Amino acid sequence: MTVALAMLVAWLFAVGTYLLLQRALTRIVLGLGLLAHGSILLLITVGGRAGDPPLVGKDDDGAGIAAPLPQAFALTAIVIGFGMTAFLLALAYRSWVGTNDDEVQDDVEDRR
């Protein structure tokens, strides 16, 4: 993993965490998107360099074959990120329709 990719992943995680801790629902959705993109980039980068496609019936020891597991994890992270984004957008829309504001309100019971 190069230093530039490591810094990009760290920046995505930092900005995503900062946005996730805000009170506005639009910022929370954007923060979750940045965290999802950072985790996908991290999974693909940690997977190593691209290799030969894993073909059935190859006779070599498999040293140059690409690992399919990080790619499967990245695809799973994409699907989960899409589902969470759709769910949070639906919650933000319902909150906007009900209150005409996208800010999360404090819970009165928690203050006591």
mmCIF file of C-alpha atoms in Angstrom:
data_model
loop_
_atom_site.group_PDB
_atom_site.id
_atom_site.type_symbol
_atom_site.label_atom_id
_atom_site.label_comp_id
_atom_site.label_asym_id
_atom_site.label_seq_id
_atom_site.Cartn_x
_atom_site.Cartn_y
_atom_site.Cartn_z
ATOM 1 C CA MET A 1 0.000 0.000 0.000
ATOM 2 C CA THR A 2 1.495 3.309 -0.982
ATOM 3 C CA VAL A 3 1.639 6.303 1.312
ATOM 4 C CA ALA A 4 -0.720 8.299 -0.890
ATOM 5 C CA LEU A 5 -3.422 5.622 -0.705
ATOM 6 C CA ALA A 6 -2.946 5.286 3.042
ATOM 7 C CA MET A 7 -3.349 9.043 3.447
ATOM 8 C CA LEU A 8 -6.439 9.036 1.232
ATOM 9 C CA VAL A 9 -8.042 6.232 3.259
ATOM 10 C CA ALA A 10 -7.192 8.045 6.515
ATOM 11 C CA TRP A 11 -8.663 11.286 5.157
ATOM 12 C CA LEU A 12 -11.863 9.521 4.062
ATOM 13 C CA PHE A 13 -12.239 7.919 7.483
ATOM 14 C CA ALA A 14 -11.505 11.185 9.316
ATOM 15 C CA VAL A 15 -13.908 13.339 7.299
ATOM 16 C CA GLY A 16 -16.549 10.598 7.317
ATOM 17 C CA THR A 17 -16.337 10.279 11.097
ATOM 18 C CA TYR A 18 -16.533 14.064 11.518
ATOM 19 C CA LEU A 19 -19.633 14.261 9.311
ATOM 20 C CA LEU A 20 -21.208 11.260 11.025
ATOM 21 C CA LEU A 21 -21.019 13.047 14.391
ATOM 22 C CA GLN A 22 -22.980 16.096 13.161
ATOM 23 C CA ARG A 23 -26.646 16.684 13.954
ATOM 24 C CA ALA A 24 -27.896 17.288 10.401
ATOM 25 C CA LEU A 25 -29.166 14.155 8.667
ATOM 26 C CA THR A 26 -27.727 15.161 5.280
ATOM 27 C CA ARG A 27 -24.256 15.355 6.801
ATOM 28 C CA ILE A 28 -24.762 11.983 8.466
ATOM 29 C CA VAL A 29 -25.661 10.408 5.108
ATOM 30 C CA LEU A 30 -22.610 11.995 3.455
ATOM 31 C CA GLY A 31 -20.385 10.830 6.330
ATOM 32 C CA LEU A 32 -21.640 7.267 5.974
ATOM 33 C CA GLY A 33 -20.917 7.419 2.239
ATOM 34 C CA LEU A 34 -17.360 8.582 2.862
ATOM 35 C CA LEU A 35 -16.817 5.839 5.434
ATOM 36 C CA ALA A 36 -18.130 3.246 2.988
ATOM 37 C CA HIS A 37 -15.854 4.504 0.201
ATOM 38 C CA GLY A 38 -12.883 4.533 2.578
ATOM 39 C CA SER A 39 -13.501 0.939 3.645
ATOM 40 C CA ILE A 40 -13.873 -0.219 0.037
ATOM 41 C CA LEU A 41 -10.651 1.517 -0.960
ATOM 42 C CA LEU A 42 -8.902 -0.014 2.048
ATOM 43 C CA LEU A 43 -10.105 -3.522 1.171
ATOM 44 C CA ILE A 44 -9.036 -3.248 -2.460
ATOM 45 C CA THR A 45 -5.659 -1.746 -1.560
ATOM 46 C CA VAL A 46 -4.870 -4.336 1.099
ATOM 47 C CA GLY A 47 -5.753 -7.074 -1.408
ATOM 48 C CA GLY A 48 -2.424 -6.505 -3.126
ATOM 49 C CA ARG A 49 -1.408 -6.119 -6.708
ATOM 50 C CA ALA A 50 -3.508 -7.469 -9.509
ATOM 51 C CA GLY A 51 -2.518 -10.930 -10.637
ATOM 52 C CA ASP A 52 -3.595 -13.480 -13.204
ATOM 53 C CA PRO A 53 -7.252 -14.497 -13.137
ATOM 54 C CA PRO A 54 -7.875 -17.658 -11.122
ATOM 55 C CA LEU A 55 -8.652 -20.242 -13.772
ATOM 56 C CA VAL A 56 -9.713 -23.822 -13.119
ATOM 57 C CA GLY A 57 -7.184 -26.415 -14.206
ATOM 58 C CA LYS A 58 -4.043 -24.270 -14.011
ATOM 59 C CA ASP A 59 -0.994 -26.390 -13.251
ATOM 60 C CA ASP A 60 1.236 -23.837 -11.475
ATOM 61 C CA ASP A 61 1.458 -23.321 -7.708
ATOM 62 C CA GLY A 62 -0.862 -20.283 -7.710
ATOM 63 C CA ALA A 63 1.768 -17.694 -6.833
ATOM 64 C CA GLY A 64 0.668 -15.173 -9.464
ATOM 65 C CA ILE A 65 -3.073 -15.615 -9.052
ATOM 66 C CA ALA A 66 -5.115 -12.690 -7.736
ATOM 67 C CA ALA A 67 -6.833 -13.207 -4.383
ATOM 68 C CA PRO A 68 -10.616 -13.143 -4.872
ATOM 69 C CA LEU A 69 -11.480 -12.673 -1.174
ATOM 70 C CA PRO A 70 -10.723 -8.908 -0.919
ATOM 71 C CA GLN A 71 -12.763 -8.339 -4.065
ATOM 72 C CA ALA A 72 -15.678 -10.282 -2.552
ATOM 73 C CA PHE A 73 -15.416 -8.249 0.659
ATOM 74 C CA ALA A 74 -15.374 -5.011 -1.352
ATOM 75 C CA LEU A 75 -18.458 -6.053 -3.306
ATOM 76 C CA THR A 76 -20.215 -6.914 -0.049
ATOM 77 C CA ALA A 77 -19.229 -3.512 1.388
ATOM 78 C CA ILE A 78 -20.659 -1.791 -1.703
ATOM 79 C CA VAL A 79 -23.999 -3.569 -1.299
ATOM 80 C CA ILE A 80 -24.190 -2.866 2.439
ATOM 81 C CA GLY A 81 -23.235 0.786 1.884
ATOM 82 C CA PHE A 82 -25.928 1.154 -0.757
ATOM 83 C CA GLY A 83 -28.547 -0.382 1.514
ATOM 84 C CA MET A 84 -27.601 1.815 4.473
ATOM 85 C CA THR A 85 -27.589 4.926 2.302
ATOM 86 C CA ALA A 86 -31.051 4.139 0.955
ATOM 87 C CA PHE A 87 -32.340 3.496 4.484
ATOM 88 C CA LEU A 88 -30.860 6.740 5.864
ATOM 89 C CA LEU A 89 -32.197 8.742 2.934
ATOM 90 C CA ALA A 90 -35.679 7.344 3.628
ATOM 91 C CA LEU A 91 -35.345 8.309 7.308
ATOM 92 C CA ALA A 92 -34.123 11.792 6.389
ATOM 93 C CA TYR A 93 -37.038 12.247 3.997
ATOM 94 C CA ARG A 94 -39.547 11.179 6.663
ATOM 95 C CA SER A 95 -37.950 13.542 9.153
ATOM 96 C CA TRP A 96 -38.093 16.388 6.640
ATOM 97 C CA VAL A 97 -41.758 15.716 5.862
ATOM 98 C CA GLY A 98 -42.663 15.595 9.557
ATOM 99 C CA THR A 99 -40.656 18.529 10.918
ATOM 100 C CA ASN A 100 -39.454 20.548 7.873
ATOM 101 C CA ASP A 101 -35.959 20.307 9.341
ATOM 102 C CA ASP A 102 -33.149 17.795 8.873
ATOM 103 C CA GLU A 103 -31.599 18.265 12.309
ATOM 104 C CA VAL A 104 -31.852 15.460 14.846
ATOM 105 C CA GLN A 105 -33.761 16.576 17.945
ATOM 106 C CA ASP A 106 -32.669 15.816 21.492
ATOM 107 C CA ASP A 107 -34.595 13.144 23.334
ATOM 108 C CA VAL A 108 -36.422 14.632 26.312
ATOM 109 C CA GLU A 109 -36.165 11.387 28.280
ATOM 110 C CA ASP A 110 -32.373 11.336 27.896
ATOM 111 C CA ARG A 111 -32.028 14.789 29.420
ATOM 112 C CA ARG A 112 -33.644 13.646 32.699
#
